[in-house]
Tab-separated table of C-alpha atoms and ligand atoms in Angstrom:
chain	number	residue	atom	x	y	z
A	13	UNK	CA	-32.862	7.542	17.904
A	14	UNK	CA	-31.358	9.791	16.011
A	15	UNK	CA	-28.065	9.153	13.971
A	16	UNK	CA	-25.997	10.700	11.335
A	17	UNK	CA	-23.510	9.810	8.650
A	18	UNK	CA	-20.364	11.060	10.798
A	19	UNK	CA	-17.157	11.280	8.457
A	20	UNK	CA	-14.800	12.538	11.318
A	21	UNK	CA	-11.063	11.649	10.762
A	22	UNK	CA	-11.103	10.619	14.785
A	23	UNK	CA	-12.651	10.435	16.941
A	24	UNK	CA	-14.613	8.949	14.263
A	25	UNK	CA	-17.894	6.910	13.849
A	26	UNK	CA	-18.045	3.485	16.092
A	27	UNK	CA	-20.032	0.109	15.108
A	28	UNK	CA	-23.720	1.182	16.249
A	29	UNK	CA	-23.992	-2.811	17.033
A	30	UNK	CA	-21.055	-1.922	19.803
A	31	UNK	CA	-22.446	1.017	20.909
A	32	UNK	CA	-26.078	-0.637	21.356
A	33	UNK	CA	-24.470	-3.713	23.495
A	34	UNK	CA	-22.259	-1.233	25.527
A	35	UNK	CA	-25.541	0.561	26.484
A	36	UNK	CA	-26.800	-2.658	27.044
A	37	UNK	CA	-24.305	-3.344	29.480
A	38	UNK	CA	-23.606	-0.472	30.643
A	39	UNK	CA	-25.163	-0.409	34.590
A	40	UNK	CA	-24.686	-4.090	34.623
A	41	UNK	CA	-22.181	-6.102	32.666
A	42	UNK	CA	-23.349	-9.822	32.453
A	43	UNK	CA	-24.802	-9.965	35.926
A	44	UNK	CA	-21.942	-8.572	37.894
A	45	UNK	CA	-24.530	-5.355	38.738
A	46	UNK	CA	-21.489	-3.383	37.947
A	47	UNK	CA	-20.952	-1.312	35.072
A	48	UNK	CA	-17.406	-2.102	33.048
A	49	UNK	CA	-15.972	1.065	34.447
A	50	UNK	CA	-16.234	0.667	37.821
A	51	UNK	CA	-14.735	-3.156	37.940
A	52	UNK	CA	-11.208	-3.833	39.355
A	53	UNK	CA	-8.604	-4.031	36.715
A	54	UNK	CA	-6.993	-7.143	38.479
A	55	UNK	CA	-10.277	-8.667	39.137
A	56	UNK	CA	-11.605	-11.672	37.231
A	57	UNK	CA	-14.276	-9.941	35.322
A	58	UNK	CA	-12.155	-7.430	34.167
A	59	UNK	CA	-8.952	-9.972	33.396
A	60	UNK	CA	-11.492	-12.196	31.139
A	61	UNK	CA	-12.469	-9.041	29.326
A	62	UNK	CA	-8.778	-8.074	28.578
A	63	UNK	CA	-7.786	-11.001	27.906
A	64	UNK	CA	-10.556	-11.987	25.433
A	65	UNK	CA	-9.915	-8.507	23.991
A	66	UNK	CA	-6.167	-9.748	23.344
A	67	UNK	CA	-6.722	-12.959	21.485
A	68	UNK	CA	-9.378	-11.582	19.460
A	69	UNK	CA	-6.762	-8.884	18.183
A	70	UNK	CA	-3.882	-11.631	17.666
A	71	UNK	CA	-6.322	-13.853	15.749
A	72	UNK	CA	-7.657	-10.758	13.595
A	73	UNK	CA	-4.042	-9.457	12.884
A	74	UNK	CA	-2.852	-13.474	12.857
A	75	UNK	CA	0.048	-11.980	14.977
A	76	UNK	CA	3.172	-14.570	15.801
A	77	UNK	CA	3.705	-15.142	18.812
A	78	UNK	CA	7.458	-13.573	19.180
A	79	UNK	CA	5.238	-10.428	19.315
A	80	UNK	CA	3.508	-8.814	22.151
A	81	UNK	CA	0.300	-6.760	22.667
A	82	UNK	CA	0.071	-3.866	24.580
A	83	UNK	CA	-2.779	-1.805	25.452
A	84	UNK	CA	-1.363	1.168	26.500
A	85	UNK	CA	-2.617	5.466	26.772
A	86	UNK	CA	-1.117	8.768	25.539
A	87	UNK	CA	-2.058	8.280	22.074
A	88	UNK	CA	-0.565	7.548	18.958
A	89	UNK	CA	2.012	11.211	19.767
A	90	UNK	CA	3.177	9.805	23.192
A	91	UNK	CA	4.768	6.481	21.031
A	92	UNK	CA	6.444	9.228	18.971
A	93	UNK	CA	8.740	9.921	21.753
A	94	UNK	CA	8.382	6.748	23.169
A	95	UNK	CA	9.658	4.565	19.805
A	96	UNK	CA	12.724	6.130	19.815
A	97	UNK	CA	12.861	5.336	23.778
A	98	UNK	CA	12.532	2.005	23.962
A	99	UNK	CA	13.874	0.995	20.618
A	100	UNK	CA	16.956	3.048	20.035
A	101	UNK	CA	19.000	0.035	21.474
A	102	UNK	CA	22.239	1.452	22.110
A	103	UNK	CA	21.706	3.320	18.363
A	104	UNK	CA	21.681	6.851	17.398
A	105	UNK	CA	19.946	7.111	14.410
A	106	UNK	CA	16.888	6.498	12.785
A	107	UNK	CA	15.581	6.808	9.647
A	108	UNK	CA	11.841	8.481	8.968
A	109	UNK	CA	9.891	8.592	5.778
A	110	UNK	CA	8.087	11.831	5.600
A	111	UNK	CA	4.505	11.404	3.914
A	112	UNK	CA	2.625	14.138	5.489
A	113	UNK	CA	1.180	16.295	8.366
A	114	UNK	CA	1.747	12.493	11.050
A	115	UNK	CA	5.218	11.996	10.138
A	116	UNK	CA	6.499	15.514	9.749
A	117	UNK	CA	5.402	15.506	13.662
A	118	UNK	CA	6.799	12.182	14.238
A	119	UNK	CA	10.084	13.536	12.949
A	120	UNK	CA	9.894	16.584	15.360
A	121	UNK	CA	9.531	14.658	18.294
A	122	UNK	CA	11.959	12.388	17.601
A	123	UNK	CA	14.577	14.533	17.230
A	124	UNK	CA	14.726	15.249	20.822
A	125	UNK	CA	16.006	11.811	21.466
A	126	UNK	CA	18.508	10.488	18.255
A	127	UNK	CA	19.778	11.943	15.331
A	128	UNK	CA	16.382	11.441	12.477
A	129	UNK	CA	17.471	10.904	9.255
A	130	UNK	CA	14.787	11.621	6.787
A	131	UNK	CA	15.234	9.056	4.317
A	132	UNK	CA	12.965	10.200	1.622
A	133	UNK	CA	10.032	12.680	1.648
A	134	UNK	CA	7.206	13.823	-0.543
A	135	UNK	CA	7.507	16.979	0.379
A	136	UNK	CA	8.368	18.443	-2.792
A	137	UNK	CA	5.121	16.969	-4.251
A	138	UNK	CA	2.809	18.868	-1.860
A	139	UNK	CA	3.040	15.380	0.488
A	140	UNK	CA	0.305	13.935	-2.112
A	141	UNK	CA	2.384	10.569	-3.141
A	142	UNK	CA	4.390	8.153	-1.468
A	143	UNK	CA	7.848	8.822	-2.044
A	144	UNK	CA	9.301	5.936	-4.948
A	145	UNK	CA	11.163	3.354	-2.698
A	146	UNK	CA	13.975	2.778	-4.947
A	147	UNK	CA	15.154	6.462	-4.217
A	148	UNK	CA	15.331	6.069	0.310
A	149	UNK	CA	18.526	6.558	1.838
A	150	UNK	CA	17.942	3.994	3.657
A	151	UNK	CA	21.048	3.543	6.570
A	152	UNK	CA	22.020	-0.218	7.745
A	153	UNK	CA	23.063	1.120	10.772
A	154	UNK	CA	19.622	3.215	11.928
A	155	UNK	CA	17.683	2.499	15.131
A	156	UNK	CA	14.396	1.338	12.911
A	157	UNK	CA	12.715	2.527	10.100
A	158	UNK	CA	9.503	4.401	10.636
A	159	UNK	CA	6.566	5.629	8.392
A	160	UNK	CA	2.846	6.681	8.692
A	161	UNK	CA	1.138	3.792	7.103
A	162	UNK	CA	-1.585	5.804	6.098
A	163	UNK	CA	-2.029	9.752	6.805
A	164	UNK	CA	-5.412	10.792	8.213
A	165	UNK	CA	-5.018	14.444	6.591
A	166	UNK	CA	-3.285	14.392	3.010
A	167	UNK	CA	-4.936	10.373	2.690
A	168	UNK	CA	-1.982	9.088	1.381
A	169	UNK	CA	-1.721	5.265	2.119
A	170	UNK	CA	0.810	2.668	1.832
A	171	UNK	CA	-0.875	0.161	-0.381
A	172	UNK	CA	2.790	-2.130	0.189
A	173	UNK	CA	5.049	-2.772	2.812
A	174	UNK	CA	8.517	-1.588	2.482
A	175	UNK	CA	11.502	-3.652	2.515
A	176	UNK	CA	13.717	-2.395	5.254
A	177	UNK	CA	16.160	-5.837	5.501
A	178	UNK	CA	17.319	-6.411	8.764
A	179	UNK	CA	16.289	-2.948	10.277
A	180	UNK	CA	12.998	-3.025	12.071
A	181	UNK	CA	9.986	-1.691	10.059
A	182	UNK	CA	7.965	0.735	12.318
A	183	UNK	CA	4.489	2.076	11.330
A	184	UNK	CA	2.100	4.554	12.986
A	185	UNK	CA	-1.030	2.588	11.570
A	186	UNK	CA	-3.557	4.774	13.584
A	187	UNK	CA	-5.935	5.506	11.111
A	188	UNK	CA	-6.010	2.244	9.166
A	189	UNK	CA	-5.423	-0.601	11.526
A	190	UNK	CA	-7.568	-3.451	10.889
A	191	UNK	CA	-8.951	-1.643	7.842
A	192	UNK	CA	-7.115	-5.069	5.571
A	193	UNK	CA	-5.183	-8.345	6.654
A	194	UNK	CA	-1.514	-7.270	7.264
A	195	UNK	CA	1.900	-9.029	7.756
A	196	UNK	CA	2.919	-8.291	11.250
A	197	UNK	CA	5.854	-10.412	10.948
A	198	UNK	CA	7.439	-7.604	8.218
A	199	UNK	CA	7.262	-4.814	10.895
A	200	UNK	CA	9.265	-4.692	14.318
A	201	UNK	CA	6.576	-2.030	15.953
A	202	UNK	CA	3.244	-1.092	14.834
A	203	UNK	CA	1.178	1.625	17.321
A	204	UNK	CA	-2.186	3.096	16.680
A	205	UNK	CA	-4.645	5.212	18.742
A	206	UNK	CA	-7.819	3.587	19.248
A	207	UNK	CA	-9.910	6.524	17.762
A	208	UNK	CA	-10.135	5.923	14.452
A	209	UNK	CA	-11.078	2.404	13.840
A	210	UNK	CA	-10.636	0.878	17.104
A	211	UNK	CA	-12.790	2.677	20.040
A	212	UNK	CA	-12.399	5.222	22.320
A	213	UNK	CA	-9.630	8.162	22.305
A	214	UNK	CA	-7.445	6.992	25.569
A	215	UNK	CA	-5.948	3.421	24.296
A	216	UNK	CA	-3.459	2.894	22.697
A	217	UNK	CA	-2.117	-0.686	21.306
A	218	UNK	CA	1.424	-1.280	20.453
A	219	UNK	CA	2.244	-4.162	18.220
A	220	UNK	CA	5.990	-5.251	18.888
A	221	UNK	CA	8.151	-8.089	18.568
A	222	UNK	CA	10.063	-9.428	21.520
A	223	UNK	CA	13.420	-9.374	20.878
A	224	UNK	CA	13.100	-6.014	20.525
A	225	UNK	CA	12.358	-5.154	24.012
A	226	UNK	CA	14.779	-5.088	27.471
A	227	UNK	CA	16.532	-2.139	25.734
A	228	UNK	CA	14.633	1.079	26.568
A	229	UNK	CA	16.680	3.986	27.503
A	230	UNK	CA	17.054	4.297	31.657
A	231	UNK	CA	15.147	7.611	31.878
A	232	UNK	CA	11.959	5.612	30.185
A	233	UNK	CA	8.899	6.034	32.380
A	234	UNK	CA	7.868	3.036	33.922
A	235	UNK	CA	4.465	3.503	32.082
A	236	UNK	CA	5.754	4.118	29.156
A	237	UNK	CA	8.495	1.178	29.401
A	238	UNK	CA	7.486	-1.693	26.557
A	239	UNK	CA	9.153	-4.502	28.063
A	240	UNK	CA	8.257	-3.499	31.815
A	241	UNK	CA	4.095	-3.214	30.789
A	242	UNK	CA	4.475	-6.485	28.796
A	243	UNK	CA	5.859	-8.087	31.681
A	244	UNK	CA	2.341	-6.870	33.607
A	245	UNK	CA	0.066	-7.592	31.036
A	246	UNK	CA	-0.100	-3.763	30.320
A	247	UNK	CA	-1.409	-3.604	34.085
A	248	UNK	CA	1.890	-1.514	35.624
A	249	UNK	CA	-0.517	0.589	36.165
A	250	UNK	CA	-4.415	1.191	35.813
A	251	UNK	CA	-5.170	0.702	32.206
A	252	UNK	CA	-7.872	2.506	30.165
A	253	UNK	CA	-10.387	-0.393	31.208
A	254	UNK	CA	-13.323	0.890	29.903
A	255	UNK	CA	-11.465	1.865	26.439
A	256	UNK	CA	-10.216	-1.444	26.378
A	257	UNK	CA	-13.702	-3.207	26.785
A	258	UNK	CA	-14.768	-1.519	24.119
A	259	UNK	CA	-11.855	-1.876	21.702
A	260	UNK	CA	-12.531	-5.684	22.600
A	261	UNK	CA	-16.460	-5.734	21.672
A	262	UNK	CA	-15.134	-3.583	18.147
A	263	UNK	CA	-12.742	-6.545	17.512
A	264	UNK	CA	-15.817	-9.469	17.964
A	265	UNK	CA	-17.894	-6.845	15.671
A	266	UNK	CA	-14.985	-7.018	12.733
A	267	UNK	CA	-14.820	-10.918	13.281
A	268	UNK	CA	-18.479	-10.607	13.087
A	269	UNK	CA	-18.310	-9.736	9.449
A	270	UNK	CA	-16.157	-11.855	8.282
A	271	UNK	CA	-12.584	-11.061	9.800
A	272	UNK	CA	-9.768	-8.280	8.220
A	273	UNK	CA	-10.299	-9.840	4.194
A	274	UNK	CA	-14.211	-8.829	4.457
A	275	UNK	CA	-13.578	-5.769	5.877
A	276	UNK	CA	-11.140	-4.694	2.590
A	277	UNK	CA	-13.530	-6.129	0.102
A	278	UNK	CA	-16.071	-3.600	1.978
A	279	UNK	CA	-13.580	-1.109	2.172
A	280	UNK	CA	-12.073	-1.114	-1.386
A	281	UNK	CA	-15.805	-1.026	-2.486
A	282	UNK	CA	-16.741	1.837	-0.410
A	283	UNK	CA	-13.582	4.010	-1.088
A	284	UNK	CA	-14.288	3.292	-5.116
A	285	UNK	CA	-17.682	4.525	-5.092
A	286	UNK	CA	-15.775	8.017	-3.969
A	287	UNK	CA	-12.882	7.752	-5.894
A	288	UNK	CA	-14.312	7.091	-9.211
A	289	UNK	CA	-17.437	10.109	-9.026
A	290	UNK	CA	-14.046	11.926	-8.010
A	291	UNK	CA	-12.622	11.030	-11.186
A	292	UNK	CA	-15.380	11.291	-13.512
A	293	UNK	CA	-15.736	14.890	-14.106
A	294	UNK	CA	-14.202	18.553	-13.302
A	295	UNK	CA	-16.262	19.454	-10.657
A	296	UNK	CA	-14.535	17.537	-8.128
A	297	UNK	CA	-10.990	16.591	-7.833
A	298	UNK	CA	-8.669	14.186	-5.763
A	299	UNK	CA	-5.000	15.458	-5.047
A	300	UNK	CA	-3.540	12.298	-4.616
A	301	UNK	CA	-1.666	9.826	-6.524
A	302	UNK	CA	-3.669	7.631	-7.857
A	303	UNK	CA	-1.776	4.559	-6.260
A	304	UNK	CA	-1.665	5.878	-2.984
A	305	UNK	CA	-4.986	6.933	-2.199
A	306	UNK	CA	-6.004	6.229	1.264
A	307	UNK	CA	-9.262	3.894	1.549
A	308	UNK	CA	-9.638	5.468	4.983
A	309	UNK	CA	-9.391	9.330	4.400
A	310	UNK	CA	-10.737	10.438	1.136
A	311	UNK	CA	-9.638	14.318	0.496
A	312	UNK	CA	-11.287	16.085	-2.012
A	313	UNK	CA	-11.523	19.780	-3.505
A	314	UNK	CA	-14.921	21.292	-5.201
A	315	UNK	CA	-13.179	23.393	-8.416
A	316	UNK	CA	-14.919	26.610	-7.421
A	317	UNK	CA	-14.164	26.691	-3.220
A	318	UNK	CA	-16.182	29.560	-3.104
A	319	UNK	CA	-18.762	27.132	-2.822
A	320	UNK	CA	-17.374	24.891	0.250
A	321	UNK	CA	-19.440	26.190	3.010
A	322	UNK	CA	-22.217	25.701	0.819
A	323	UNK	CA	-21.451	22.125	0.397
A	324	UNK	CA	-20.968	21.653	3.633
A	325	UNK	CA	-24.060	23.157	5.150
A	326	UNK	CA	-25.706	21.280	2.309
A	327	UNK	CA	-23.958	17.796	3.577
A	328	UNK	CA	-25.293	19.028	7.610
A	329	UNK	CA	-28.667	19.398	6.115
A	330	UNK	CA	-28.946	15.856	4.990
A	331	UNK	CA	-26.903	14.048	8.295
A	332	UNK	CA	-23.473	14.297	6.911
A	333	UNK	CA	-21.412	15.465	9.262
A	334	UNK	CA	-17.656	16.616	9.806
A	335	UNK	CA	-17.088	16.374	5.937
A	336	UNK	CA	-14.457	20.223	6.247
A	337	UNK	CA	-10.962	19.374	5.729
A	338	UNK	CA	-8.090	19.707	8.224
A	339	UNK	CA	-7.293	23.162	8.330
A	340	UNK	CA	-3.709	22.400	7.264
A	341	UNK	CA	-4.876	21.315	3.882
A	342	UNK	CA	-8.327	22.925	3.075
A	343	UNK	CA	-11.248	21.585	1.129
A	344	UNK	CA	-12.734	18.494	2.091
A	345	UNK	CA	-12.030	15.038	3.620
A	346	UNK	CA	-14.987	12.179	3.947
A	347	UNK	CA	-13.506	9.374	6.364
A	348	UNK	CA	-14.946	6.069	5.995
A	349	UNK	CA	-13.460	4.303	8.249
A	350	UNK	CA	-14.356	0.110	8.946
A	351	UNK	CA	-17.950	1.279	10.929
A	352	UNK	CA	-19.082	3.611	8.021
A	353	UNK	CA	-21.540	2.233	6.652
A	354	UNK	CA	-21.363	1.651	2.754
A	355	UNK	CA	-25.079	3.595	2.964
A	356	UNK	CA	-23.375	6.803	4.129
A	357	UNK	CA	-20.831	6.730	1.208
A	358	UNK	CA	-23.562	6.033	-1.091
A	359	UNK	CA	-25.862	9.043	0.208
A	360	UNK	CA	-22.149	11.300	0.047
A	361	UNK	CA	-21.873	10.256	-3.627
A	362	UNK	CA	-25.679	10.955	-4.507
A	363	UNK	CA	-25.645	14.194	-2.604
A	364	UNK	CA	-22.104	15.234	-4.531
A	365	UNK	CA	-23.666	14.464	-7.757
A	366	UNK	CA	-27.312	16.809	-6.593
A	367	UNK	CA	-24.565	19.394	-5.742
A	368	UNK	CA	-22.984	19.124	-8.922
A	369	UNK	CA	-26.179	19.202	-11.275
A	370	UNK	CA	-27.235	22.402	-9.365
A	371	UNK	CA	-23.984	24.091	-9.429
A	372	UNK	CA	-22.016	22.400	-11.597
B	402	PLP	C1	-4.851	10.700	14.904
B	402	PLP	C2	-3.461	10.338	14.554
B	402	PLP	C3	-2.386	10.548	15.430
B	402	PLP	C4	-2.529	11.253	16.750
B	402	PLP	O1	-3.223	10.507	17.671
B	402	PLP	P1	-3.399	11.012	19.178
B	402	PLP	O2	-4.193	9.930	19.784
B	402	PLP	O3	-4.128	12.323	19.130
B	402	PLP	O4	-2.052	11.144	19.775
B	402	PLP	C5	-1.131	10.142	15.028
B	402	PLP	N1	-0.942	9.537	13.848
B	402	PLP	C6	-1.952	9.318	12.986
B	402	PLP	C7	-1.682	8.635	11.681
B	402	PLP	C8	-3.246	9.702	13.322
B	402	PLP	O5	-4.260	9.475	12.462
């Protein structure tokens, strides 16, 4: 078998443990003679896999129970018109924080449904910070409060949560769910796509508490309705079964190692061994604050670009993979998310520092 180091920002690099028992069980799950994908989503096989897949998530997350969990699809950019949708409550306004390429869309699609207030932005700073809290507009009267918990392009992270008093804290966590313990309780809505350090592009799981529900807006699709797919167990209609199975065997994987606290310790340790070759010479550089660096999404720049597609076909030669940055931003990015191995940051870091000795 043949495997690389795969640093895609998503769909991105999976637990080769999970991928091994899904192959495993792939023709015949547990002596059903039925493979995962072809079971009934209301049958008992299938109901014992979601709901397994369920607990596991509330015990990772600890998540109270005035909060529901939905598995639903469309992605992380269907919940940006669907937040304001179903949480709008009457309201017309909402305030966004804008920290990069994920919330400048969030913003835009948005704004077809209430009146977004942008209550502070980075903007001006080339989106490489997180704007200073004591400086957001923040409204008393918005909708919710949303930001991008941690942005998968510029790799600016929220390494706090922000106090939003009695207006419901929503985050698009996508790209660092279950990267650290968190305090659901401080956030009214969190949504992620699965891709990054869940499973499979196709699910998508909504964290959001209760009393927050029963007020979408009429013209809601019934798919797309919170309250209405909590009341079904996210089973209004045929869920992404397959994507869901999998999410589920991720979640015993990061329980596996030790729960959400031994996957930061791994991923602090990882993201350091980048950060600090970053910052040890000129060759290299990070662009973002040094406080807000993401742990998932590491963007870097080599000082002489004339030499990126060099790098890069250097990386390929060695089984790094996907290493280019998003075109929006240039230079590089190395996502590690929780199933990159600490191995693959340690053979980016040698490699950098071969590339730098010849070059350099
Ligand atoms: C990947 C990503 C998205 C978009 O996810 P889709 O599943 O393509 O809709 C949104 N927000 C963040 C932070 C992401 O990383």
């Amino acid at each position: 078998m043949n495997r690389v180091f795969n640093f895609s920002a998503g769909p991105a690099v999976l637990p080769l443990e999970v991928l091994q028992q899904a192959a495993e069980e792939m023709c015949d799950w547990q002596g059903t003679g039925m493979s995962v994908m072809e079971m009934s989503h209301r049958g008992p096989q299938f109901i014992s896999i979601y709901e397994r897949a369920v607990a596991d998530l509330r015990k990772l997350l600890s998540i109270p129970d005035d909060y529901e969990v939905l598995f639903l699809q469309g992605g992380a950019t269907a919940q940006n018109a669907l937040v304001p949708m179903n949480l709008l409550r009457g309201l017309t306004t909402a305030d966004y924080v804008n920290t990069g390429a994920w919330s400048s869309k969030s913003i835009r699609e948005a704004g077809k449904y209430c009146q977004v207030k942008v209550a502070a932005s980075s903007e001006a700073q080339g989106f490489t910070c997180i704007p200073d809290v004591a400086d957001w507009q923040l409204d008393p009267k918005a909708a919710y409060v949303h930001i991008c918990s941690n942005e998968t392009i510029g790799g600016v992270e929220y390494h706090f949560v922000p106090d939003t008093g009695d207006v419901p804290l929503v985050a698009d966590m996508s790209s660092n769910i279950l990267s650290r313990p968190i305090d659901v309780s401080r956030f009214g809505l969190i949504y992620a796509g699965a891709q990054k350090n869940i499973g499979p592009a196709g699910v998508t799981i909504i964290i959001v508490r209760k009393d927050l529900l029963e007020h979408a807006m009429p013209s809601t699709p019934s798919v797309f309705n919170y309250q209405l797919q909590a009341e079904k167990d996210s089973m209004l209609n045929t869920p992404s079964s397959y994507g869901i199975y999998i999410a589920g065997l991720v979640f015993q994987w990061i329980d596996r190692q030790g729960g959400l606290a031994a996957m930061e310790t791994r991923n602090r340790e990882k993201a350091a061994i980048l950060y600090d070759y970053l910052d040890r010479g000129e060759f290299f550089s990070s662009p973002v604050a040094i406080s807000d660096r993401s742990l998932m999404n590491v963007p870097f720049r080599l000082r002489d670009e004339s030499l990126n597609q060099q790098f890069l076909d250097g990386a390929q030669e060695r089984d790094m993979l996907q290493l280019k940055g998003h075109r929006s931003v240039g230079g590089m990015r190395a996502s590690i998310y929780n199933a990159m191995p600490r191995a693959g940051v340690e053979a980016l870091a040698a490699y950098m520092a071969d590339f730098e000795q010849q070059h350099g």
